[in-house]
Structures are given as structure tokens and as C-alpha cells.
Short mmCIF file of C-alpha atoms and ligand atoms in Angstrom, two decimals:
data_model
loop_
_atom_site.label_atom_id
_atom_site.label_comp_id
_atom_site.label_asym_id
_atom_site.label_seq_id
_atom_site.Cartn_x
_atom_site.Cartn_y
_atom_site.Cartn_z
CA UNK A 116 0.07 0.17 0.10
CA UNK A 117 1.26 3.52 -0.86
CA UNK A 118 0.10 6.82 0.12
CA UNK A 119 -3.38 7.23 0.47
CA UNK A 120 -5.18 10.26 -0.59
CA UNK A 121 -7.44 12.18 1.87
CA UNK A 122 -10.64 10.29 1.89
CA UNK A 123 -14.36 10.49 3.48
CA UNK A 124 -16.28 7.45 5.19
CA UNK A 125 -19.93 7.56 5.24
CA UNK A 126 -21.66 5.69 8.07
CA UNK A 127 -25.38 4.78 8.59
CA UNK A 128 -26.84 3.16 11.31
CA UNK A 129 -27.83 -0.51 10.26
CA UNK A 130 -28.74 -4.15 11.88
CA UNK A 131 -26.89 -5.62 14.48
CA UNK A 132 -23.28 -6.75 13.45
CA UNK A 133 -23.02 -10.72 12.79
CA UNK A 134 -19.94 -12.69 11.79
CA UNK A 135 -16.38 -13.49 12.23
CA UNK A 136 -13.94 -10.61 11.63
CA UNK A 137 -10.47 -11.52 11.14
CA UNK A 138 -7.70 -9.81 13.23
CA UNK A 139 -4.63 -8.73 11.76
CA UNK A 140 -0.84 -8.49 13.13
CA UNK A 141 -0.22 -5.73 15.46
CA UNK A 142 0.74 -2.04 14.03
CA UNK A 143 2.65 -1.54 17.12
CA UNK A 144 4.41 -4.51 16.82
CA UNK A 145 5.57 -4.74 13.20
CA UNK A 146 6.81 -1.17 13.17
CA UNK A 147 9.33 -2.12 15.89
CA UNK A 148 10.27 -5.68 14.33
CA UNK A 149 11.08 -3.83 10.77
CA UNK A 150 13.46 -1.20 13.01
CA UNK A 151 14.98 -4.57 14.44
CA UNK A 152 15.85 -5.82 10.96
CA UNK A 153 18.49 -3.11 10.81
CA UNK A 154 20.08 -5.38 13.30
CA UNK A 155 21.62 -7.83 11.18
CA UNK A 156 22.57 -8.75 7.67
CA UNK A 157 20.30 -11.35 5.62
CA UNK A 158 16.95 -12.26 4.79
CA UNK A 159 13.85 -11.57 7.29
CA UNK A 160 10.52 -12.91 6.39
CA UNK A 161 7.49 -11.39 8.78
CA UNK A 162 4.07 -12.90 8.61
CA UNK A 163 0.64 -11.66 9.85
CA UNK A 164 1.49 -8.22 8.72
CA UNK A 165 -1.30 -5.70 8.38
CA UNK A 166 -1.37 -3.99 5.06
CA UNK A 167 -1.52 -0.50 6.42
CA UNK A 168 0.18 2.91 5.55
CA UNK A 169 2.34 3.02 8.30
CA UNK A 170 4.01 -0.36 7.45
CA UNK A 171 4.55 1.15 4.00
CA UNK A 172 5.99 4.46 5.23
CA UNK A 173 8.35 2.09 7.72
CA UNK A 174 9.16 -0.02 4.47
CA UNK A 175 10.15 3.23 2.53
CA UNK A 176 12.46 4.38 5.47
CA UNK A 177 14.36 1.01 5.20
CA UNK A 178 14.65 1.12 1.62
CA UNK A 179 15.80 4.70 2.00
CA UNK A 180 18.70 3.32 4.10
CA UNK A 181 19.58 0.74 1.14
CA UNK A 182 17.61 -2.17 2.32
CA UNK A 183 14.79 -4.06 0.22
CA UNK A 184 11.10 -4.66 1.29
CA UNK A 185 9.15 -6.87 -0.69
CA UNK A 186 5.16 -8.19 0.15
CA UNK A 187 5.40 -11.31 -1.85
CA UNK A 188 1.81 -12.63 -0.64
CA UNK A 189 -1.03 -11.09 1.47
CA UNK A 190 0.36 -10.83 5.08
CA UNK A 191 4.08 -11.62 4.30
CA UNK A 192 6.75 -9.25 4.24
CA UNK A 193 10.48 -10.13 2.92
CA UNK A 194 13.21 -7.77 4.14
CA UNK A 195 16.40 -8.06 2.88
CA UNK A 196 19.34 -6.27 4.50
CA UNK A 197 22.84 -5.83 2.91
CA UNK A 198 26.09 -5.72 4.79
CA UNK A 199 26.20 -1.79 4.45
CA UNK A 200 23.10 0.44 4.97
CA UNK A 201 22.80 4.23 5.56
CA UNK A 202 21.93 4.80 9.25
CA UNK A 203 19.83 7.59 8.65
CA UNK A 204 16.01 8.75 8.99
CA UNK A 205 15.04 11.62 6.94
CA UNK A 206 12.48 14.27 8.21
CA UNK A 207 9.75 13.15 5.32
CA UNK A 208 9.70 9.74 6.69
CA UNK A 209 9.87 10.34 10.44
CA UNK A 210 7.23 12.71 10.00
CA UNK A 211 4.68 10.40 8.62
CA UNK A 212 5.38 7.77 11.25
CA UNK A 213 6.95 9.06 14.54
CA UNK A 214 7.07 5.28 15.65
CA UNK A 215 10.32 5.48 13.21
CA UNK A 216 12.09 7.26 16.05
CA UNK A 217 12.89 3.35 17.21
CA UNK A 218 15.23 2.94 14.53
CA UNK A 219 17.66 5.03 16.44
CA UNK A 220 18.74 2.26 19.06
CA UNK A 221 19.29 -0.50 16.63
CA UNK A 222 21.11 1.77 14.07
CA UNK A 223 23.38 3.03 16.86
CA UNK A 224 24.10 -0.54 18.04
CA UNK A 225 24.90 -1.91 14.51
CA UNK A 226 26.29 1.00 12.60
CA UNK A 227 28.04 3.03 15.51
CA UNK A 228 26.13 6.39 14.30
CA UNK A 229 22.52 7.18 13.50
CA UNK A 230 20.87 10.01 12.27
CA UNK A 231 17.16 10.61 12.77
CA UNK A 232 15.08 13.63 12.25
CA UNK A 233 13.46 14.95 15.31
CA UNK A 234 9.86 13.67 15.48
CA UNK A 235 7.36 16.52 15.80
CA UNK A 236 4.29 16.67 18.10
CA UNK A 237 1.21 14.54 17.12
CA UNK A 238 -2.64 15.38 16.87
CA UNK A 239 -2.92 14.39 20.85
CA UNK A 240 -0.24 16.61 21.55
CA UNK A 241 3.78 16.42 22.50
CA UNK A 242 5.86 13.36 21.62
CA UNK A 243 9.06 13.88 24.07
CA UNK A 244 11.83 11.39 23.41
CA UNK A 245 14.06 12.56 26.40
CA UNK A 246 13.85 9.29 27.94
CA UNK A 247 14.92 7.53 24.67
CA UNK A 248 17.93 9.68 24.68
CA UNK A 249 18.93 9.37 28.34
CA UNK A 250 18.55 5.51 28.35
CA UNK A 251 21.02 5.89 25.03
CA UNK A 252 23.48 7.98 26.98
CA UNK A 253 23.73 5.81 29.86
CA UNK A 254 24.70 3.05 27.12
CA UNK A 255 27.51 5.20 26.12
CA UNK A 256 26.19 7.02 23.20
CA UNK A 257 27.08 10.70 22.50
CA UNK A 258 24.01 12.65 21.07
CA UNK A 259 24.07 15.80 19.23
CA UNK A 260 20.95 18.06 17.89
CA UNK A 261 21.49 20.35 15.08
CA UNK A 262 19.06 21.71 12.48
CA UNK A 263 16.18 19.19 13.49
CA UNK A 264 18.70 16.45 13.37
CA UNK A 265 19.63 13.90 16.18
CA UNK A 266 23.03 12.19 15.49
CA UNK A 267 23.95 9.52 18.07
CA UNK A 268 27.43 7.93 18.24
CA UNK A 269 29.40 5.23 20.10
CA UNK A 270 32.06 3.11 18.73
CA UNK A 271 30.41 0.06 20.80
CA UNK A 272 27.85 0.42 23.62
CA UNK A 273 28.03 -0.92 26.91
CA UNK A 274 25.65 -2.42 29.17
CA UNK A 275 24.23 -0.20 31.99
CA UNK A 276 21.44 -0.08 34.43
CA UNK A 277 18.61 2.08 33.23
CA UNK A 278 15.56 3.12 35.27
CA UNK A 279 12.85 4.69 33.20
CA UNK A 280 11.21 7.60 34.80
CA UNK A 281 7.85 6.18 33.17
CA UNK A 282 7.08 2.75 31.51
CA UNK A 283 7.59 4.49 27.86
CA UNK A 284 6.82 1.79 25.09
CA UNK A 285 9.20 3.41 22.77
CA UNK A 286 11.76 4.19 25.24
CA UNK A 287 11.91 0.52 26.13
CA UNK A 288 12.05 -0.67 22.71
CA UNK A 289 14.67 1.78 21.56
CA UNK A 290 16.99 0.70 24.75
CA UNK A 291 16.51 -3.09 24.19
CA UNK A 292 17.29 -2.78 20.68
CA UNK A 293 20.28 -0.89 21.50
CA UNK A 294 21.33 -3.23 24.52
CA UNK A 295 21.18 -6.42 22.34
CA UNK A 296 24.51 -5.61 20.64
CA UNK A 297 26.14 -3.69 23.74
CA UNK A 298 29.05 -5.36 25.76
CA UNK A 299 28.10 -6.61 28.81
CA UNK A 300 24.47 -6.65 30.75
CA UNK A 301 21.84 -3.97 30.50
CA UNK A 302 18.90 -3.99 32.95
CA UNK A 303 15.91 -1.99 32.03
CA UNK A 304 13.72 -1.06 35.22
CA UNK A 305 10.27 0.36 35.03
CA UNK A 306 10.18 -1.30 31.42
CA UNK A 307 6.60 -1.15 29.62
CA UNK A 308 5.30 -4.52 29.46
CA UNK A 309 3.05 -4.42 26.47
CA UNK A 310 2.45 -7.65 24.58
CA UNK A 311 4.36 -5.93 21.52
CA UNK A 312 7.26 -5.43 23.46
CA UNK A 313 7.35 -9.09 24.31
CA UNK A 314 6.65 -9.84 20.47
CA UNK A 315 9.67 -7.72 19.81
CA UNK A 316 11.83 -9.36 22.36
CA UNK A 317 10.81 -12.85 20.86
CA UNK A 318 11.97 -11.61 17.35
CA UNK A 319 15.29 -10.69 18.89
CA UNK A 320 15.88 -13.79 20.59
CA UNK A 321 15.14 -15.67 17.51
CA UNK A 322 17.93 -13.38 16.03
CA UNK A 323 20.56 -14.45 18.49
CA UNK A 324 19.99 -12.01 21.26
CA UNK A 325 19.87 -12.85 24.79
CA UNK A 326 16.78 -11.39 26.90
CA UNK A 327 14.94 -12.24 29.99
CA UNK A 328 12.16 -10.97 31.78
CA UNK A 329 10.39 -9.23 28.74
CA UNK A 330 6.62 -8.47 29.49
CA UNK A 331 7.91 -7.72 33.32
CA UNK A 332 8.79 -4.38 34.63
CA UNK A 333 12.58 -5.65 34.75
CA UNK A 334 14.24 -6.77 31.41
CA UNK A 335 17.61 -7.91 31.31
CA UNK A 336 19.81 -8.23 28.44
CA UNK A 337 23.07 -9.84 27.71
CA UNK A 338 24.87 -7.97 24.68
CA UNK A 339 26.13 -10.51 22.17
CA UNK A 340 28.46 -9.47 19.29
CA UNK A 341 26.38 -10.45 16.27
CA UNK A 342 22.77 -11.22 15.54
CA UNK A 343 21.33 -13.09 12.28
CA UNK A 344 18.22 -12.53 10.30
CA UNK A 345 15.16 -14.41 11.42
CA UNK A 346 11.48 -15.14 10.83
CA UNK A 347 8.70 -14.40 13.04
CA UNK A 348 4.93 -14.19 12.93
CA UNK A 349 3.39 -11.07 14.67
CA UNK A 350 0.92 -11.09 17.65
CA UNK A 351 -2.57 -9.97 16.65
CA UNK A 352 -3.27 -6.43 17.20
CA UNK A 353 -5.23 -5.85 20.47
CA UNK A 354 -6.40 -2.35 19.58
CA UNK A 355 -7.68 -3.33 15.98
CA UNK A 356 -9.68 -6.14 18.12
CA UNK A 357 -11.14 -3.71 20.55
CA UNK A 358 -12.46 -1.55 17.69
CA UNK A 359 -14.66 -4.36 16.18
CA UNK A 360 -15.43 -5.16 19.96
CA UNK A 361 -16.71 -1.46 20.20
CA UNK A 362 -18.50 -1.54 17.06
CA UNK A 363 -20.47 -4.50 18.03
CA UNK A 364 -21.01 -3.01 21.48
CA UNK A 365 -22.52 0.31 19.74
CA UNK A 366 -24.35 -1.46 17.00
CA UNK A 367 -25.58 -4.40 18.85
CA UNK A 368 -24.92 -8.19 17.72
CA UNK A 369 -22.68 -11.00 18.08
CA UNK A 370 -19.24 -11.02 16.44
CA UNK A 371 -16.22 -13.41 17.00
CA UNK A 372 -13.06 -11.29 16.91
CA UNK A 373 -10.88 -14.26 14.67
CA UNK A 374 -7.26 -14.65 16.16
CA UNK A 375 -7.76 -12.14 19.03
CA UNK A 376 -5.67 -13.04 22.01
CA UNK A 377 -7.87 -12.66 25.05
CA UNK A 378 -5.07 -12.68 27.32
CA UNK A 379 -3.63 -9.63 25.98
CA UNK A 380 -7.20 -7.51 26.47
CA UNK A 381 -7.95 -8.79 29.90
CA UNK A 382 -8.86 -5.38 31.70
CA UNK A 383 -10.62 -4.31 28.50
CA UNK A 384 -12.89 -7.50 28.58
CA UNK A 385 -13.57 -7.08 32.18
CA UNK A 386 -14.26 -3.23 31.39
CA UNK A 387 -16.99 -4.13 28.60
CA UNK A 388 -18.51 -6.74 30.71
CA UNK A 389 -19.41 -4.14 33.11
CA UNK A 390 -21.01 -2.29 30.61
CA UNK A 391 -23.15 -5.50 29.89
CA UNK A 392 -21.33 -7.02 26.81
CA UNK A 393 -20.28 -10.58 27.05
CA UNK A 394 -16.96 -11.08 25.87
CA UNK A 395 -15.07 -14.36 26.16
CA UNK A 396 -12.37 -16.34 24.92
CA UNK A 397 -13.24 -19.35 22.30
CA UNK A 398 -11.67 -21.48 19.91
CA UNK A 399 -11.68 -18.87 17.11
CA UNK A 400 -10.76 -15.96 19.30
CA UNK A 401 -12.80 -13.84 21.34
CA UNK A 402 -16.65 -14.04 20.99
CA UNK A 403 -18.56 -10.51 21.63
CA UNK A 404 -22.28 -10.17 22.43
CA UNK A 405 -23.78 -6.91 22.69
CA UNK A 406 -26.48 -6.16 25.19
CA UNK A 407 -29.95 -4.28 24.49
CA UNK A 408 -28.29 -1.12 25.92
CA UNK A 409 -24.84 -0.62 27.27
CA UNK A 410 -24.44 0.52 30.98
CA UNK A 411 -22.01 3.45 32.04
CA UNK A 412 -18.87 2.57 33.78
CA UNK A 413 -15.72 4.93 34.67
CA UNK A 414 -12.63 4.46 32.66
CA UNK A 415 -9.16 5.28 33.34
CA UNK A 416 -5.98 4.53 31.23
CA UNK A 417 -2.70 3.32 32.23
CA UNK A 418 0.20 1.67 30.97
CA UNK A 419 -0.15 -2.17 30.11
CA UNK A 420 -1.59 -4.23 32.01
CA UNK A 421 -3.63 -1.42 32.56
CA UNK A 422 -6.42 0.16 30.03
CA UNK A 423 -4.59 1.22 26.88
CA UNK A 424 -5.01 4.85 26.06
CA UNK A 425 -5.70 3.43 22.33
CA UNK A 426 -8.83 1.86 23.59
CA UNK A 427 -10.17 4.98 24.82
CA UNK A 428 -11.70 7.19 21.95
CA UNK A 429 -13.36 3.70 21.48
CA UNK A 430 -14.63 3.34 24.94
CA UNK A 431 -15.63 7.19 25.01
CA UNK A 432 -17.82 6.39 21.77
CA UNK A 433 -19.38 3.67 23.39
CA UNK A 434 -20.21 5.23 26.58
CA UNK A 435 -21.96 8.11 24.47
CA UNK A 436 -24.62 5.67 24.07
CA UNK A 437 -24.67 3.94 27.25
CA UNK A 438 -27.10 4.25 30.05
CA UNK A 439 -25.66 6.64 32.84
CA UNK A 440 -22.87 8.90 33.41
CA UNK A 441 -19.05 7.84 33.04
CA UNK A 442 -15.88 9.79 34.36
CA UNK A 443 -13.08 8.98 31.70
CA UNK A 444 -9.80 9.90 32.82
CA UNK A 445 -6.56 9.77 30.29
CA UNK A 446 -3.17 9.15 32.08
CA UNK A 447 -1.07 8.53 29.23
CA UNK A 448 -1.50 11.45 26.78
CA UNK A 449 -2.97 14.74 28.57
CA UNK A 450 -4.05 15.97 25.32
CA UNK A 451 -5.80 13.12 23.76
CA UNK A 452 -9.30 14.44 23.77
CA UNK A 453 -9.56 16.27 20.64
CA UNK A 454 -12.05 13.87 19.10
CA UNK A 455 -14.51 14.57 22.02
CA UNK A 456 -15.46 17.83 20.06
CA UNK A 457 -16.40 15.59 16.99
CA UNK A 458 -18.61 13.46 19.01
CA UNK A 459 -20.21 16.25 20.54
CA UNK A 460 -20.97 17.64 17.22
CA UNK A 461 -22.84 13.92 16.74
CA UNK A 462 -25.01 15.02 19.67
CA UNK A 463 -22.86 13.20 22.38
CA UNK A 464 -23.02 14.74 25.69
CA UNK A 465 -19.53 15.00 26.89
CA UNK A 466 -17.46 17.70 29.15
CA UNK A 467 -14.11 17.61 29.38
CA UNK A 468 -11.74 19.20 32.49
CA UNK A 469 -7.91 18.63 32.20
CA UNK A 470 -7.27 15.09 31.58
CA UNK A 471 -11.08 14.07 32.58
CA UNK A 472 -13.79 13.52 30.72
CA UNK A 473 -17.63 13.39 32.15
CA UNK A 474 -19.97 11.18 29.53
CA UNK A 475 -23.55 11.42 29.77
CA UNK A 476 -24.93 8.47 27.95
CA UNK A 477 -27.59 9.25 25.11
CA UNK A 478 -29.85 6.43 23.46
CA UNK A 479 -28.83 7.77 20.29
CA UNK A 480 -26.53 10.16 18.59
CA UNK A 481 -27.22 12.19 15.42
CA UNK A 482 -25.11 11.91 12.33
CA UNK A 483 -23.05 14.74 11.12
CA UNK A 484 -19.67 15.87 9.35
CA UNK A 485 -16.80 15.26 11.41
CA UNK A 486 -13.04 14.84 11.13
CA UNK A 487 -10.77 12.31 12.00
CA UNK A 488 -7.81 13.71 13.83
CA UNK A 489 -5.93 10.72 14.54
CA UNK A 490 -5.97 6.64 13.80
CA UNK A 491 -8.18 5.72 16.80
CA UNK A 492 -10.29 8.84 16.98
CA UNK A 493 -11.32 8.24 13.47
CA UNK A 494 -12.15 4.65 13.93
CA UNK A 495 -13.99 5.81 17.00
CA UNK A 496 -16.08 8.34 15.11
CA UNK A 497 -16.94 5.72 12.39
CA UNK A 498 -18.04 3.38 15.49
CA UNK A 499 -20.19 5.96 16.77
CA UNK A 500 -21.96 6.43 13.18
CA UNK A 501 -23.12 2.91 13.77
CA UNK A 502 -25.84 4.43 16.47
CA UNK A 503 -26.35 7.85 14.97
CA UNK A 504 -29.36 8.83 12.98
CA UNK A 505 -28.84 9.49 9.43
CA UNK A 506 -25.67 9.83 7.92
CA UNK A 507 -22.10 10.44 9.75
CA UNK A 508 -19.45 11.75 7.27
CA UNK A 509 -15.98 11.03 8.63
CA UNK A 510 -13.36 13.39 6.78
CA UNK A 511 -9.74 13.05 7.02
CA UNK A 512 -10.37 9.07 7.00
CA UNK A 513 -7.01 8.52 5.44
CA UNK A 514 -5.65 8.61 9.06
CA UNK A 515 -7.71 5.33 9.52
CA UNK A 516 -5.87 3.50 6.78
CA UNK A 517 -2.59 4.35 8.84
CA UNK A 518 -3.30 1.60 11.61
CA UNK A 519 -6.42 -0.61 9.82
CA UNK A 520 -6.55 -2.88 6.71
CA UNK A 521 -9.56 -3.38 4.95
CA UNK A 522 -11.43 -1.30 7.62
CA UNK A 523 -14.57 -0.70 5.23
CA UNK A 524 -14.44 -4.08 4.04
CA UNK A 525 -14.33 -5.81 7.31
CA UNK A 526 -17.10 -3.58 8.69
CA UNK A 527 -19.25 -4.29 5.58
CA UNK A 528 -18.79 -8.08 5.89
CA UNK A 529 -20.33 -7.85 9.58
CA UNK A 530 -23.23 -6.05 8.10
CA UNK A 531 -22.44 -2.37 8.85
CA UNK A 532 -23.63 0.51 6.51
CA UNK A 533 -20.20 1.93 5.80
CA UNK A 534 -18.56 3.36 2.70
CA UNK A 535 -15.62 5.25 1.37
CA UNK A 536 -16.24 8.45 -0.70
N1 EPU B 612 7.19 10.36 27.07
C1 EPU B 612 8.07 10.96 27.47
N2 EPU B 612 9.36 10.78 27.05
C2 EPU B 612 9.83 10.13 26.30
C3 EPU B 612 8.84 9.13 25.83
C4 EPU B 612 7.53 9.08 26.29
O1 EPU B 612 7.70 12.19 28.18
O2 EPU B 612 11.22 9.94 26.09
C5 EPU B 612 5.85 10.35 27.59
C6 EPU B 612 4.79 10.61 26.28
O3 EPU B 612 4.70 11.99 26.06
C7 EPU B 612 3.37 9.95 26.80
C8 EPU B 612 3.99 8.62 27.78
O4 EPU B 612 5.29 8.87 28.25
O5 EPU B 612 2.87 10.81 27.68
C9 EPU B 612 3.93 7.61 27.08
O6 EPU B 612 4.72 7.36 25.72
P1 EPU B 612 5.06 6.06 25.33
O7 EPU B 612 6.51 6.44 25.00
O8 EPU B 612 4.57 4.85 25.85
O9 EPU B 612 4.26 5.92 23.61
P2 EPU B 612 4.87 5.64 22.27
O10 EPU B 612 6.13 4.67 22.40
O11 EPU B 612 5.25 6.98 21.70
C10 EPU B 612 3.16 3.92 21.90
C11 EPU B 612 2.11 3.55 20.67
C12 EPU B 612 1.04 4.56 20.54
C13 EPU B 612 0.28 4.31 22.37
C14 EPU B 612 1.53 4.42 23.33
C15 EPU B 612 0.90 4.28 24.68
C16 EPU B 612 3.38 2.92 18.83
C17 EPU B 612 4.13 3.10 17.35
N3 EPU B 612 2.84 3.59 19.30
O12 EPU B 612 3.54 5.19 21.58
O13 EPU B 612 -0.19 4.03 19.93
O14 EPU B 612 -0.65 5.09 22.45
O15 EPU B 612 2.49 3.41 22.80
O16 EPU B 612 0.56 2.94 25.00
O17 EPU B 612 3.77 1.57 19.45
C18 EPU B 612 -1.66 4.21 18.31
O18 EPU B 612 -1.18 2.87 17.80
O19 EPU B 612 -2.46 5.03 17.59
C19 EPU B 612 -0.57 4.91 18.96
C20 EPU B 612 -0.77 6.22 19.13
#
């Protein structure tokens, strides 16, 4: 998939959703695994790769460095990493997908130098990388910033004990991918514990890395001299799964999230059960059965295994049509409430104050013209449109394509009335 032009999605309320929706591999895992392919020469094969814009852009970034990225068949990505690459990530590509900052650690570890354009802010606020840089400095890197470009250098990184101020996903990943080739042992304390980090660690171990404790707050990495290319099948995308879960909760019906891992979505499943949804593991994935009307519950985001901030727009859209009043608290990205104004345009009764929102549920919303500001906000507006009278027209829907493959097709297959214009 290449750049997608701006587009609009039109949603109408329809019958309850029915069927099985296949869940793709996790966006937030594959982007990091692609960064990890810079660590070793050879051919890598990744399976269960979602066909989304962010993956295409990350592929472009690897190609700009002199690597080759092919998609021989649906769901498979083959990466060829030659002996010599250009360890540089230019502004045009970093700006498209800020996740590309995670090339900094592996490039530095493998090439001794990395030049990466500074990522800017996001639609939900600033995206600082101070923790990434402090951790790499603790491993012995010298970092300079000039003209919007970061330059990190180190002849050979050395293991260190790193205590992160906050369990940042990106800082944990950058440190992990730098430490695998460092001399000696690195310990990351207060590490992020997301399933995508475990997936990255498993991939690195297949490449020959020595890592213990991924998925816990203390990760120990014993540096090795060299890594080799490897194959890997990605974990399913828990946020994509949560999106179809929310769509079912809002539209009503019974849907199986095919291939989803209930154990990666523990708290979310408990939360939606309090809202009256039945969401239980089954042989095919997770079976979701919606109630007649959702019940309001309070929601508060936290690092994994807490409720993911990426679930929140979907939960707010669901609470907007639930019975009762809910307080929603955002603890990860303070500014992540921009989509609330769009939901209010659809008749939702939501008031925000700092990092809190009070959501008073309504029986139905009212279709309106709204705008997607980011991936999850866009998906949440489409979900809200499933219970809004008339037509909901979501502009800037290209944001949704950054993180969801065949979004319209998958929803339509479940019986939703959704089309791209
Ligand atoms: N932070 C700092 N300094 C740093 C790094 C992070 O202050 O050096 C702060 C951030 O500003 C934020 C908090 O720490 O307040 C958490 O940020 P984190 O580093 O954990 O987030 P991230 O790695 O930038 C990933 C996902 C996001 C997801 C967050 C939180 C990817 C590509 N992105 O971002 O996913 O919201 O973790 O779980 O993995 C999305 O998929 O749409 C998305 C935005």
C-alpha cells in the first residue's frame, strides 16, 4: 500500500453486526520489528503483517537506508538487509510515522552512528523522546542535535542499569534494541510490559539476542557480538480487535474477533463486561455479544496491563450511547481528547476538564460531518456513527488507513452500512 489520498467515510446505522472478523498482526509490533531488521545482515520474513500505510512508510524508510522490502503475498513481508546501509532517517519519513524513532537504538548499536530527524508533536499533543535519549546516553552514546536532526554515536555501546521515569513503550523498545549488541549486561527497570514488547523480544531472541524478563517491569539483556536474520509471525492487534468489539457493543449483535488474544485484552474485556457486553475467549478468538443497551462505567487509562490509551476513544464513543454517566481519565497522553468535540457535534453529551471527561450517555447520536484527527479517533467516530440517526460523514479518513487494513470491507462483512467516498 502506498500513500492514500485524503478520503471520507460515510456511516449509517444498520442492523446488529454478525459474523467473524479476522484480526491482523499488531501495527505497534510490526513497526518495531521492521526497525529491528537493521540489526543483522540477511533475509527476514515477517508473517501476519497488516497492509496499512504505517507499514508501507516504515518500509520506505528501510529502503531509503538501502534495504529491500517486498510483500510477496498477503500478510507476508520479506526484508533484505545488505551488509552496508545508510543509518539515516530523513524528516519526510519520520514525520509520517513517529514510530520510526525506534530505528535510533538499533542503528546506533549496529552501525556506530545514527542520524534521525526529530519527530514533531502529534494530533494528541507533544511526543517527547527525552527518555529514549537518556537511556542511550547511559549505554555510552554521544548525542547531538542540530538543524532538527539527532546524531547519536558510539564505537561500542556498553551495558548499564537503566531506570525509566515512566514505562514508555518507545523508550523501552529503543533501549532493548540498542542493548542487544552492547558489551555486557543491561537492565531496564520500570520497563513497559505491552504484548508488542514481548513480541519484539521474541523476535530479537530468534535473531540470537539474550533477553530475560520481557513482559515484566525488569528486562535483562546480555549483549552479544552479532545477530542473524530470522522469521517471525506477529501477535494479533489488540487495538484493532478492540475496535470491532466497540463496533459490536455500539451497533449491537454477535461477532467473533478471529485470532484475537483474550489474554492480551484482560482489563478491556472486564471493563466491557461491566458495561453489559459478553466478551469471552473461544477457540476462534474472542466472542462478543452486545446487550440491548450499554451501561456506563468509569474508565481510566494506564500503561499495560492497565487500560490502553488507544482503547479510550472507542470506549468514549461507546459510553456516549450507554445508560448513565461515566468519568473517563486519561493518564498517558494529556491532550488526547480532541475527538470529543467531534462526538459532541454528533450530539454526544461530553464535557472535558483537564485530563478528565464526563460522558452522559444518550439513547442515540445524530449523524453529522466530523473529522478524524488520528487513527483511533477516526475509528471511534465511525463506531459512533453506527448508532447515530442519519448519515455520519468522517473526513480525513486517511488517518484510519494508517492503522487499519480493509477497515470498510471488514465492517461491511459484519453487516455495517459503511462506505468510502
Ligand atoms: N514520554 C516522555 N518521554 C519520552 C517518551 C515518552 O515524556 O521519552 C511520555 C509520552 O509523552 C506519553 C507517555 O510517556 O505521555 C507514554 O508514551 P510512550 O513512549 O509509551 O508511547 P509511544 O511509544 O510513543 C506507543 C504507541 C501508541 C500508544 C502508546 C501508549 C507505537 C507506534 N505507538 O507510543 O500508539 O498510544 O505507546 O501505549 O507503538 C497508536 O497506535 O495509534 C498509538 C498512538
